[in-house]
């Protein structure tokens, strides 16, 4: 029986959901950065690699319209986001998970 889990054998990625995001500024441009543990690789440009909302969770008009940037493999940058206070935003993005957990850094994600 084959496993449906992501695997380095097939160079597969998985979808990571980040929700809820509740902004503290209303309508101003912000830049967001998501740092993954060392060894993780963001792949938002793959087919189905980026969705600027969380289906069934984000409000009707809360889609994040942005082109994600990956300058370092484990650093996802979302430039020039516009969000409104009082709404709940989120997104889904593809990431490749390393076979072994990092030993020289924390195994945590950071949102800045």
PDB file of N, CA and C in Angstrom:
ATOM      1  N   UNK A   1       0.850  -1.180   0.000  1.00  0.00           N
ATOM      2  CA  UNK A   1       0.000   0.000   0.000  1.00  0.00           C
ATOM      3  C   UNK A   1       0.896   1.244   0.000  1.00  0.00           C
ATOM      4  N   UNK A   2       0.663   2.135  -0.930  1.00  0.00           N
ATOM      5  CA  UNK A   2       1.469   3.349  -1.060  1.00  0.00           C
ATOM      6  C   UNK A   2       1.003   4.403  -0.064  1.00  0.00           C
ATOM      7  N   UNK A   3       1.959   5.154   0.447  1.00  0.00           N
ATOM      8  CA  UNK A   3       1.661   6.242   1.369  1.00  0.00           C
ATOM      9  C   UNK A   3       1.371   7.518   0.596  1.00  0.00           C
ATOM     10  N   UNK A   4       0.448   8.324   1.087  1.00  0.00           N
ATOM     11  CA  UNK A   4       0.133   9.594   0.455  1.00  0.00           C
ATOM     12  C   UNK A   4       0.867  10.749   1.131  1.00  0.00           C
ATOM     13  N   UNK A   5       1.776  10.449   2.049  1.00  0.00           N
ATOM     14  CA  UNK A   5       2.537  11.490   2.728  1.00  0.00           C
ATOM     15  C   UNK A   5       3.615  12.032   1.805  1.00  0.00           C
ATOM     16  N   UNK A   6       3.991  13.325   1.967  1.00  0.00           N
ATOM     17  CA  UNK A   6       5.069  13.878   1.136  1.00  0.00           C
ATOM     18  C   UNK A   6       6.348  13.058   1.315  1.00  0.00           C
ATOM     19  N   UNK A   7       7.103  12.945   0.250  1.00  0.00           N
ATOM     20  CA  UNK A   7       8.297  12.113   0.289  1.00  0.00           C
ATOM     21  C   UNK A   7       9.389  12.719  -0.573  1.00  0.00           C
ATOM     22  N   UNK A   8      10.638  12.623  -0.117  1.00  0.00           N
ATOM     23  CA  UNK A   8      11.750  13.126  -0.916  1.00  0.00           C
ATOM     24  C   UNK A   8      12.035  12.212  -2.106  1.00  0.00           C
ATOM     25  N   UNK A   9      11.556  10.975  -2.048  1.00  0.00           N
ATOM     26  CA  UNK A   9      11.761  10.060  -3.159  1.00  0.00           C
ATOM     27  C   UNK A   9      11.102  10.621  -4.417  1.00  0.00           C
ATOM     28  N   UNK A  10       9.935  11.186  -4.252  1.00  0.00           N
ATOM     29  CA  UNK A  10       9.201  11.756  -5.375  1.00  0.00           C
ATOM     30  C   UNK A  10       9.281  13.275  -5.406  1.00  0.00           C
ATOM     31  N   UNK A  11      10.059  13.867  -4.505  1.00  0.00           N
ATOM     32  CA  UNK A  11      10.224  15.318  -4.411  1.00  0.00           C
ATOM     33  C   UNK A  11       8.872  16.005  -4.278  1.00  0.00           C
ATOM     34  N   UNK A  12       8.037  15.477  -3.374  1.00  0.00           N
ATOM     35  CA  UNK A  12       6.695  16.011  -3.178  1.00  0.00           C
ATOM     36  C   UNK A  12       6.699  17.125  -2.140  1.00  0.00           C
ATOM     37  N   UNK A  13       5.679  17.956  -2.201  1.00  0.00           N
ATOM     38  CA  UNK A  13       5.510  18.998  -1.206  1.00  0.00           C
ATOM     39  C   UNK A  13       4.152  18.816  -0.544  1.00  0.00           C
ATOM     40  N   UNK A  14       3.927  19.568   0.523  1.00  0.00           N
ATOM     41  CA  UNK A  14       2.643  19.533   1.218  1.00  0.00           C
ATOM     42  C   UNK A  14       2.109  20.948   1.345  1.00  0.00           C
ATOM     43  N   UNK A  15       0.836  21.087   1.629  1.00  0.00           N
ATOM     44  CA  UNK A  15       0.217  22.402   1.781  1.00  0.00           C
ATOM     45  C   UNK A  15       0.192  22.784   3.259  1.00  0.00           C
ATOM     46  N   UNK A  16       0.683  23.975   3.547  1.00  0.00           N
ATOM     47  CA  UNK A  16       0.660  24.520   4.897  1.00  0.00           C
ATOM     48  C   UNK A  16      -0.394  25.622   4.941  1.00  0.00           C
ATOM     49  N   UNK A  17      -1.276  25.565   5.920  1.00  0.00           N
ATOM     50  CA  UNK A  17      -2.316  26.573   6.085  1.00  0.00           C
ATOM     51  C   UNK A  17      -1.953  27.481   7.248  1.00  0.00           C
ATOM     52  N   UNK A  18      -1.966  28.786   7.007  1.00  0.00           N
ATOM     53  CA  UNK A  18      -1.728  29.766   8.065  1.00  0.00           C
ATOM     54  C   UNK A  18      -3.020  30.566   8.225  1.00  0.00           C
ATOM     55  N   UNK A  19      -3.661  30.405   9.394  1.00  0.00           N
ATOM     56  CA  UNK A  19      -4.943  31.032   9.673  1.00  0.00           C
ATOM     57  C   UNK A  19      -5.167  31.011  11.173  1.00  0.00           C
ATOM     58  N   UNK A  20      -5.714  31.995  11.790  1.00  0.00           N
ATOM     59  CA  UNK A  20      -6.149  33.280  11.262  1.00  0.00           C
ATOM     60  C   UNK A  20      -5.058  34.337  11.393  1.00  0.00           C
ATOM     61  N   UNK A  21      -5.079  35.268  10.472  1.00  0.00           N
ATOM     62  CA  UNK A  21      -4.253  36.466  10.559  1.00  0.00           C
ATOM     63  C   UNK A  21      -5.205  37.624  10.844  1.00  0.00           C
ATOM     64  N   UNK A  22      -4.957  38.342  11.923  1.00  0.00           N
ATOM     65  CA  UNK A  22      -5.809  39.475  12.284  1.00  0.00           C
ATOM     66  C   UNK A  22      -4.937  40.718  12.325  1.00  0.00           C
ATOM     67  N   UNK A  23      -5.075  41.611  11.352  1.00  0.00           N
ATOM     68  CA  UNK A  23      -4.196  42.780  11.254  1.00  0.00           C
ATOM     69  C   UNK A  23      -4.440  43.792  12.366  1.00  0.00           C
ATOM     70  N   UNK A  24      -3.355  44.526  12.691  1.00  0.00           N
ATOM     71  CA  UNK A  24      -3.455  45.586  13.694  1.00  0.00           C
ATOM     72  C   UNK A  24      -3.498  46.962  13.045  1.00  0.00           C
ATOM     73  N   UNK A  25      -3.314  47.027  11.733  1.00  0.00           N
ATOM     74  CA  UNK A  25      -3.400  48.292  10.992  1.00  0.00           C
ATOM     75  C   UNK A  25      -4.508  48.146   9.949  1.00  0.00           C
ATOM     76  N   UNK A  26      -5.186  49.232   9.669  1.00  0.00           N
ATOM     77  CA  UNK A  26      -6.339  49.179   8.784  1.00  0.00           C
ATOM     78  C   UNK A  26      -6.025  49.767   7.416  1.00  0.00           C
ATOM     79  N   UNK A  27      -5.888  48.910   6.409  1.00  0.00           N
ATOM     80  CA  UNK A  27      -5.734  49.351   5.037  1.00  0.00           C
ATOM     81  C   UNK A  27      -4.365  49.837   4.621  1.00  0.00           C
ATOM     82  N   UNK A  28      -3.375  49.825   5.513  1.00  0.00           N
ATOM     83  CA  UNK A  28      -2.035  50.277   5.116  1.00  0.00           C
ATOM     84  C   UNK A  28      -1.225  49.097   4.581  1.00  0.00           C
ATOM     85  N   UNK A  29      -0.235  49.408   3.743  1.00  0.00           N
ATOM     86  CA  UNK A  29       0.616  48.361   3.172  1.00  0.00           C
ATOM     87  C   UNK A  29       1.510  47.768   4.251  1.00  0.00           C
ATOM     88  N   UNK A  30       1.562  46.456   4.295  1.00  0.00           N
ATOM     89  CA  UNK A  30       2.469  45.771   5.215  1.00  0.00           C
ATOM     90  C   UNK A  30       3.225  44.695   4.449  1.00  0.00           C
ATOM     91  N   UNK A  31       4.384  44.350   4.950  1.00  0.00           N
ATOM     92  CA  UNK A  31       5.170  43.236   4.418  1.00  0.00           C
ATOM     93  C   UNK A  31       5.164  42.143   5.469  1.00  0.00           C
ATOM     94  N   UNK A  32       4.954  40.916   5.036  1.00  0.00           N
ATOM     95  CA  UNK A  32       4.934  39.782   5.948  1.00  0.00           C
ATOM     96  C   UNK A  32       6.041  38.811   5.565  1.00  0.00           C
ATOM     97  N   UNK A  33       6.659  38.232   6.575  1.00  0.00           N
ATOM     98  CA  UNK A  33       7.705  37.237   6.337  1.00  0.00           C
ATOM     99  C   UNK A  33       7.400  36.021   7.187  1.00  0.00           C
ATOM    100  N   UNK A  34       7.501  34.845   6.566  1.00  0.00           N
ATOM    101  CA  UNK A  34       7.306  33.586   7.280  1.00  0.00           C
ATOM    102  C   UNK A  34       8.601  32.798   7.160  1.00  0.00           C
ATOM    103  N   UNK A  35       9.213  32.526   8.310  1.00  0.00           N
ATOM    104  CA  UNK A  35      10.451  31.746   8.338  1.00  0.00           C
ATOM    105  C   UNK A  35      10.134  30.319   8.743  1.00  0.00           C
ATOM    106  N   UNK A  36      10.569  29.388   7.926  1.00  0.00           N
ATOM    107  CA  UNK A  36      10.418  27.962   8.218  1.00  0.00           C
ATOM    108  C   UNK A  36      11.735  27.460   8.809  1.00  0.00           C
ATOM    109  N   UNK A  37      11.727  26.311   9.451  1.00  0.00           N
ATOM    110  CA  UNK A  37      12.973  25.750   9.952  1.00  0.00           C
ATOM    111  C   UNK A  37      13.977  25.501   8.824  1.00  0.00           C
ATOM    112  N   UNK A  38      15.241  25.482   9.166  1.00  0.00           N
ATOM    113  CA  UNK A  38      16.300  25.195   8.192  1.00  0.00           C
ATOM    114  C   UNK A  38      16.024  23.848   7.536  1.00  0.00           C
ATOM    115  N   UNK A  39      16.137  23.791   6.219  1.00  0.00           N
ATOM    116  CA  UNK A  39      15.896  22.552   5.477  1.00  0.00           C
ATOM    117  C   UNK A  39      14.551  22.524   4.781  1.00  0.00           C
ATOM    118  N   UNK A  40      13.598  23.314   5.265  1.00  0.00           N
ATOM    119  CA  UNK A  40      12.305  23.429   4.600  1.00  0.00           C
ATOM    120  C   UNK A  40      12.471  24.327   3.382  1.00  0.00           C
ATOM    121  N   UNK A  41      11.694  24.081   2.339  1.00  0.00           N
ATOM    122  CA  UNK A  41      11.794  24.872   1.108  1.00  0.00           C
ATOM    123  C   UNK A  41      10.389  25.288   0.681  1.00  0.00           C
ATOM    124  N   UNK A  42      10.156  26.597   0.622  1.00  0.00           N
ATOM    125  CA  UNK A  42       8.876  27.115   0.136  1.00  0.00           C
ATOM    126  C   UNK A  42       8.803  26.938  -1.373  1.00  0.00           C
ATOM    127  N   UNK A  43       7.663  26.478  -1.877  1.00  0.00           N
ATOM    128  CA  UNK A  43       7.477  26.306  -3.324  1.00  0.00           C
ATOM    129  C   UNK A  43       6.117  26.878  -3.756  1.00  0.00           C
ATOM    130  N   UNK A  44       5.922  28.192  -3.595  1.00  0.00           N
ATOM    131  CA  UNK A  44       4.631  28.781  -3.946  1.00  0.00           C
ATOM    132  C   UNK A  44       4.385  28.861  -5.444  1.00  0.00           C
ATOM    133  N   UNK A  45       5.423  28.678  -6.253  1.00  0.00           N
ATOM    134  CA  UNK A  45       5.270  28.815  -7.698  1.00  0.00           C
ATOM    135  C   UNK A  45       4.972  27.490  -8.395  1.00  0.00           C
ATOM    136  N   UNK A  46       4.879  26.398  -7.627  1.00  0.00           N
ATOM    137  CA  UNK A  46       4.424  25.128  -8.190  1.00  0.00           C
ATOM    138  C   UNK A  46       2.928  25.235  -8.487  1.00  0.00           C
ATOM    139  N   UNK A  47       2.428  24.313  -9.279  1.00  0.00           N
ATOM    140  CA  UNK A  47       0.985  24.274  -9.540  1.00  0.00           C
ATOM    141  C   UNK A  47       0.251  24.089  -8.215  1.00  0.00           C
ATOM    142  N   UNK A  48      -0.694  24.971  -7.929  1.00  0.00           N
ATOM    143  CA  UNK A  48      -1.431  24.900  -6.668  1.00  0.00           C
ATOM    144  C   UNK A  48      -0.591  25.265  -5.468  1.00  0.00           C
ATOM    145  N   UNK A  49       0.509  25.989  -5.692  1.00  0.00           N
ATOM    146  CA  UNK A  49       1.437  26.305  -4.607  1.00  0.00           C
ATOM    147  C   UNK A  49       1.073  27.498  -3.760  1.00  0.00           C
ATOM    148  N   UNK A  50       0.125  28.313  -4.206  1.00  0.00           N
ATOM    149  CA  UNK A  50      -0.261  29.500  -3.444  1.00  0.00           C
ATOM    150  C   UNK A  50      -1.754  29.739  -3.576  1.00  0.00           C
ATOM    151  N   UNK A  51      -2.402  29.955  -2.462  1.00  0.00           N
ATOM    152  CA  UNK A  51      -3.802  30.348  -2.433  1.00  0.00           C
ATOM    153  C   UNK A  51      -3.924  31.425  -1.362  1.00  0.00           C
ATOM    154  N   UNK A  52      -4.317  32.619  -1.751  1.00  0.00           N
ATOM    155  CA  UNK A  52      -4.359  33.764  -0.839  1.00  0.00           C
ATOM    156  C   UNK A  52      -5.577  33.810   0.059  1.00  0.00           C
ATOM    157  N   UNK A  53      -6.140  32.669   0.359  1.00  0.00           N
ATOM    158  CA  UNK A  53      -7.275  32.571   1.267  1.00  0.00           C
ATOM    159  C   UNK A  53      -7.330  31.147   1.822  1.00  0.00           C
ATOM    160  N   UNK A  54      -8.171  30.958   2.831  1.00  0.00           N
ATOM    161  CA  UNK A  54      -8.426  29.624   3.362  1.00  0.00           C
ATOM    162  C   UNK A  54      -9.895  29.329   3.082  1.00  0.00           C
ATOM    163  N   UNK A  55     -10.173  28.443   2.121  1.00  0.00           N
ATOM    164  CA  UNK A  55     -11.566  28.169   1.741  1.00  0.00           C
ATOM    165  C   UNK A  55     -12.432  27.795   2.948  1.00  0.00           C
ATOM    166  N   UNK A  56     -13.580  28.452   3.026  1.00  0.00           N
ATOM    167  CA  UNK A  56     -14.516  28.175   4.117  1.00  0.00           C
ATOM    168  C   UNK A  56     -14.174  28.865   5.419  1.00  0.00           C
ATOM    169  N   UNK A  57     -13.050  29.585   5.479  1.00  0.00           N
ATOM    170  CA  UNK A  57     -12.634  30.242   6.718  1.00  0.00           C
ATOM    171  C   UNK A  57     -12.450  31.752   6.550  1.00  0.00           C
ATOM    172  N   UNK A  58     -11.734  32.162   5.488  1.00  0.00           N
ATOM    173  CA  UNK A  58     -11.507  33.588   5.248  1.00  0.00           C
ATOM    174  C   UNK A  58     -12.828  34.242   4.868  1.00  0.00           C
ATOM    175  N   UNK A  59     -12.967  35.533   5.179  1.00  0.00           N
ATOM    176  CA  UNK A  59     -14.197  36.226   4.805  1.00  0.00           C
ATOM    177  C   UNK A  59     -14.295  36.339   3.283  1.00  0.00           C
ATOM    178  N   UNK A  60     -15.477  36.656   2.800  1.00  0.00           N
ATOM    179  CA  UNK A  60     -15.736  36.649   1.357  1.00  0.00           C
ATOM    180  C   UNK A  60     -14.792  37.561   0.570  1.00  0.00           C
ATOM    181  N   UNK A  61     -14.427  38.700   1.148  1.00  0.00           N
ATOM    182  CA  UNK A  61     -13.588  39.671   0.444  1.00  0.00           C
ATOM    183  C   UNK A  61     -12.174  39.739   1.027  1.00  0.00           C
ATOM    184  N   UNK A  62     -11.706  38.671   1.648  1.00  0.00           N
ATOM    185  CA  UNK A  62     -10.426  38.683   2.358  1.00  0.00           C
ATOM    186  C   UNK A  62      -9.327  37.904   1.640  1.00  0.00           C
ATOM    187  N   UNK A  63      -9.319  37.911   0.332  1.00  0.00           N
ATOM    188  CA  UNK A  63      -8.258  37.217  -0.401  1.00  0.00           C
ATOM    189  C   UNK A  63      -7.010  38.084  -0.419  1.00  0.00           C
ATOM    190  N   UNK A  64      -5.863  37.485  -0.116  1.00  0.00           N
ATOM    191  CA  UNK A  64      -4.580  38.190  -0.155  1.00  0.00           C
ATOM    192  C   UNK A  64      -4.080  38.158  -1.592  1.00  0.00           C
ATOM    193  N   UNK A  65      -4.079  39.310  -2.227  1.00  0.00           N
ATOM    194  CA  UNK A  65      -3.636  39.401  -3.618  1.00  0.00           C
ATOM    195  C   UNK A  65      -2.190  39.854  -3.603  1.00  0.00           C
ATOM    196  N   UNK A  66      -1.291  38.892  -3.786  1.00  0.00           N
ATOM    197  CA  UNK A  66       0.138  39.149  -3.683  1.00  0.00           C
ATOM    198  C   UNK A  66       0.889  38.058  -4.444  1.00  0.00           C
ATOM    199  N   UNK A  67       2.068  38.392  -4.930  1.00  0.00           N
ATOM    200  CA  UNK A  67       2.958  37.397  -5.536  1.00  0.00           C
ATOM    201  C   UNK A  67       4.021  37.063  -4.491  1.00  0.00           C
ATOM    202  N   UNK A  68       3.967  35.860  -3.913  1.00  0.00           N
ATOM    203  CA  UNK A  68       4.931  35.492  -2.882  1.00  0.00           C
ATOM    204  C   UNK A  68       6.355  35.455  -3.442  1.00  0.00           C
ATOM    205  N   UNK A  69       7.314  35.839  -2.604  1.00  0.00           N
ATOM    206  CA  UNK A  69       8.722  35.811  -2.992  1.00  0.00           C
ATOM    207  C   UNK A  69       9.480  34.850  -2.088  1.00  0.00           C
ATOM    208  N   UNK A  70      10.420  34.123  -2.673  1.00  0.00           N
ATOM    209  CA  UNK A  70      11.296  33.237  -1.915  1.00  0.00           C
ATOM    210  C   UNK A  70      12.725  33.635  -2.257  1.00  0.00           C
ATOM    211  N   UNK A  71      13.381  34.355  -1.336  1.00  0.00           N
ATOM    212  CA  UNK A  71      14.760  34.770  -1.574  1.00  0.00           C
ATOM    213  C   UNK A  71      15.738  33.771  -0.963  1.00  0.00           C
ATOM    214  N   UNK A  72      15.388  33.256   0.200  1.00  0.00           N
ATOM    215  CA  UNK A  72      16.105  32.151   0.833  1.00  0.00           C
ATOM    216  C   UNK A  72      15.129  30.981   0.837  1.00  0.00           C
ATOM    217  N   UNK A  73      15.599  29.771   0.743  1.00  0.00           N
ATOM    218  CA  UNK A  73      14.707  28.610   0.610  1.00  0.00           C
ATOM    219  C   UNK A  73      13.659  28.522   1.714  1.00  0.00           C
ATOM    220  N   UNK A  74      14.028  28.907   2.936  1.00  0.00           N
ATOM    221  CA  UNK A  74      13.094  28.772   4.058  1.00  0.00           C
ATOM    222  C   UNK A  74      12.453  30.103   4.465  1.00  0.00           C
ATOM    223  N   UNK A  75      12.537  31.107   3.606  1.00  0.00           N
ATOM    224  CA  UNK A  75      11.990  32.426   3.909  1.00  0.00           C
ATOM    225  C   UNK A  75      10.953  32.816   2.848  1.00  0.00           C
ATOM    226  N   UNK A  76       9.704  32.949   3.268  1.00  0.00           N
ATOM    227  CA  UNK A  76       8.613  33.338   2.382  1.00  0.00           C
ATOM    228  C   UNK A  76       8.274  34.791   2.676  1.00  0.00           C
ATOM    229  N   UNK A  77       8.276  35.624   1.645  1.00  0.00           N
ATOM    230  CA  UNK A  77       7.979  37.046   1.813  1.00  0.00           C
ATOM    231  C   UNK A  77       6.703  37.372   1.043  1.00  0.00           C
ATOM    232  N   UNK A  78       5.784  38.035   1.723  1.00  0.00           N
ATOM    233  CA  UNK A  78       4.540  38.496   1.113  1.00  0.00           C
ATOM    234  C   UNK A  78       4.565  40.021   1.156  1.00  0.00           C
ATOM    235  N   UNK A  79       4.988  40.664   0.047  1.00  0.00           N
ATOM    236  CA  UNK A  79       5.141  42.118   0.058  1.00  0.00           C
ATOM    237  C   UNK A  79       3.825  42.853  -0.225  1.00  0.00           C
ATOM    238  N   UNK A  80       3.730  44.037   0.347  1.00  0.00           N
ATOM    239  CA  UNK A  80       2.636  44.974   0.045  1.00  0.00           C
ATOM    240  C   UNK A  80       1.234  44.395   0.227  1.00  0.00           C
ATOM    241  N   UNK A  81       1.007  43.768   1.367  1.00  0.00           N
ATOM    242  CA  UNK A  81      -0.329  43.255   1.684  1.00  0.00           C
ATOM    243  C   UNK A  81      -1.209  44.387   2.185  1.00  0.00           C
ATOM    244  N   UNK A  82      -2.474  44.319   1.852  1.00  0.00           N
ATOM    245  CA  UNK A  82      -3.467  45.254   2.390  1.00  0.00           C
ATOM    246  C   UNK A  82      -4.526  44.418   3.096  1.00  0.00           C
ATOM    247  N   UNK A  83      -4.685  44.685   4.406  1.00  0.00           N
ATOM    248  CA  UNK A  83      -5.689  43.963   5.187  1.00  0.00           C
ATOM    249  C   UNK A  83      -6.485  44.970   6.005  1.00  0.00           C
ATOM    250  N   UNK A  84      -7.711  44.618   6.305  1.00  0.00           N
ATOM    251  CA  UNK A  84      -8.586  45.485   7.089  1.00  0.00           C
ATOM    252  C   UNK A  84      -8.776  44.914   8.484  1.00  0.00           C
ATOM    253  N   UNK A  85      -8.784  45.806   9.462  1.00  0.00           N
ATOM    254  CA  UNK A  85      -9.000  45.382  10.848  1.00  0.00           C
ATOM    255  C   UNK A  85     -10.386  44.768  10.986  1.00  0.00           C
ATOM    256  N   UNK A  86     -10.515  43.833  11.901  1.00  0.00           N
ATOM    257  CA  UNK A  86     -11.796  43.203  12.169  1.00  0.00           C
ATOM    258  C   UNK A  86     -12.108  42.024  11.263  1.00  0.00           C
ATOM    259  N   UNK A  87     -11.238  41.737  10.303  1.00  0.00           N
ATOM    260  CA  UNK A  87     -11.441  40.602   9.400  1.00  0.00           C
ATOM    261  C   UNK A  87     -10.389  39.534   9.690  1.00  0.00           C
ATOM    262  N   UNK A  88     -10.696  38.300   9.322  1.00  0.00           N
ATOM    263  CA  UNK A  88      -9.751  37.194   9.528  1.00  0.00           C
ATOM    264  C   UNK A  88      -9.236  36.733   8.172  1.00  0.00           C
ATOM    265  N   UNK A  89      -7.942  36.808   8.016  1.00  0.00           N
ATOM    266  CA  UNK A  89      -7.286  36.436   6.769  1.00  0.00           C
ATOM    267  C   UNK A  89      -6.505  35.147   6.982  1.00  0.00           C
ATOM    268  N   UNK A  90      -6.071  34.566   5.891  1.00  0.00           N
ATOM    269  CA  UNK A  90      -5.226  33.387   5.947  1.00  0.00           C
ATOM    270  C   UNK A  90      -4.768  33.039   4.542  1.00  0.00           C
ATOM    271  N   UNK A  91      -3.879  32.065   4.461  1.00  0.00           N
ATOM    272  CA  UNK A  91      -3.424  31.616   3.148  1.00  0.00           C
ATOM    273  C   UNK A  91      -2.928  30.188   3.241  1.00  0.00           C
ATOM    274  N   UNK A  92      -2.779  29.587   2.064  1.00  0.00           N
ATOM    275  CA  UNK A  92      -2.221  28.243   1.952  1.00  0.00           C
ATOM    276  C   UNK A  92      -1.058  28.309   0.985  1.00  0.00           C
ATOM    277  N   UNK A  93       0.034  27.625   1.338  1.00  0.00           N
ATOM    278  CA  UNK A  93       1.241  27.658   0.520  1.00  0.00           C
ATOM    279  C   UNK A  93       1.904  26.282   0.568  1.00  0.00           C
ATOM    280  N   UNK A  94       2.536  25.911  -0.526  1.00  0.00           N
ATOM    281  CA  UNK A  94       3.238  24.619  -0.583  1.00  0.00           C
ATOM    282  C   UNK A  94       4.642  24.752  -0.015  1.00  0.00           C
ATOM    283  N   UNK A  95       5.080  23.699   0.672  1.00  0.00           N
ATOM    284  CA  UNK A  95       6.411  23.657   1.266  1.00  0.00           C
ATOM    285  C   UNK A  95       6.935  22.224   1.187  1.00  0.00           C
ATOM    286  N   UNK A  96       8.234  22.112   0.933  1.00  0.00           N
ATOM    287  CA  UNK A  96       8.884  20.791   0.969  1.00  0.00           C
ATOM    288  C   UNK A  96       9.477  20.593   2.362  1.00  0.00           C
ATOM    289  N   UNK A  97       9.192  19.465   2.942  1.00  0.00           N
ATOM    290  CA  UNK A  97       9.638  19.157   4.300  1.00  0.00           C
ATOM    291  C   UNK A  97      10.867  18.267   4.210  1.00  0.00           C
ATOM    292  N   UNK A  98      11.928  18.590   4.964  1.00  0.00           N
ATOM    293  CA  UNK A  98      13.136  17.749   4.901  1.00  0.00           C
ATOM    294  C   UNK A  98      12.894  16.379   5.534  1.00  0.00           C
ATOM    295  N   UNK A  99      13.704  15.421   5.124  1.00  0.00           N
ATOM    296  CA  UNK A  99      13.571  14.073   5.686  1.00  0.00           C
ATOM    297  C   UNK A  99      13.901  14.036   7.174  1.00  0.00           C
ATOM    298  N   UNK A 100      14.848  14.854   7.581  1.00  0.00           N
ATOM    299  CA  UNK A 100      15.253  14.884   8.987  1.00  0.00           C
ATOM    300  C   UNK A 100      14.974  16.259   9.577  1.00  0.00           C
ATOM    301  N   UNK A 101      14.532  16.309  10.827  1.00  0.00           N
ATOM    302  CA  UNK A 101      14.300  17.603  11.452  1.00  0.00           C
ATOM    303  C   UNK A 101      15.627  18.342  11.658  1.00  0.00           C
ATOM    304  N   UNK A 102      15.581  19.671  11.699  1.00  0.00           N
ATOM    305  CA  UNK A 102      16.824  20.428  11.876  1.00  0.00           C
ATOM    306  C   UNK A 102      17.433  20.175  13.250  1.00  0.00           C
ATOM    307  N   UNK A 103      18.754  20.136  13.285  1.00  0.00           N
ATOM    308  CA  UNK A 103      19.458  19.958  14.560  1.00  0.00           C
ATOM    309  C   UNK A 103      20.270  21.195  14.934  1.00  0.00           C
ATOM    310  N   UNK A 104      20.419  22.129  13.990  1.00  0.00           N
ATOM    311  CA  UNK A 104      21.188  23.345  14.275  1.00  0.00           C
ATOM    312  C   UNK A 104      20.304  24.583  14.394  1.00  0.00           C
ATOM    313  N   UNK A 105      19.008  24.385  14.357  1.00  0.00           N
ATOM    314  CA  UNK A 105      18.073  25.496  14.563  1.00  0.00           C
ATOM    315  C   UNK A 105      16.811  24.936  15.183  1.00  0.00           C
ATOM    316  N   UNK A 106      15.921  25.826  15.621  1.00  0.00           N
ATOM    317  CA  UNK A 106      14.666  25.359  16.210  1.00  0.00           C
ATOM    318  C   UNK A 106      13.777  24.793  15.111  1.00  0.00           C
ATOM    319  N   UNK A 107      12.953  23.866  15.464  1.00  0.00           N
ATOM    320  CA  UNK A 107      12.007  23.271  14.523  1.00  0.00           C
ATOM    321  C   UNK A 107      10.677  24.010  14.654  1.00  0.00           C
ATOM    322  N   UNK A 108      10.733  25.337  14.386  1.00  0.00           N
ATOM    323  CA  UNK A 108       9.571  26.219  14.554  1.00  0.00           C
ATOM    324  C   UNK A 108       9.417  27.127  13.359  1.00  0.00           C
ATOM    325  N   UNK A 109       8.180  27.577  13.136  1.00  0.00           N
ATOM    326  CA  UNK A 109       7.884  28.569  12.109  1.00  0.00           C
ATOM    327  C   UNK A 109       7.696  29.912  12.801  1.00  0.00           C
ATOM    328  N   UNK A 110       8.155  30.980  12.147  1.00  0.00           N
ATOM    329  CA  UNK A 110       8.017  32.333  12.690  1.00  0.00           C
ATOM    330  C   UNK A 110       7.315  33.228  11.689  1.00  0.00           C
ATOM    331  N   UNK A 111       6.370  33.993  12.163  1.00  0.00           N
ATOM    332  CA  UNK A 111       5.622  34.928  11.340  1.00  0.00           C
ATOM    333  C   UNK A 111       5.969  36.338  11.802  1.00  0.00           C
ATOM    334  N   UNK A 112       6.480  37.147  10.881  1.00  0.00           N
ATOM    335  CA  UNK A 112       6.881  38.522  11.224  1.00  0.00           C
ATOM    336  C   UNK A 112       6.132  39.492  10.365  1.00  0.00           C
TER     337      UNK A 112
END
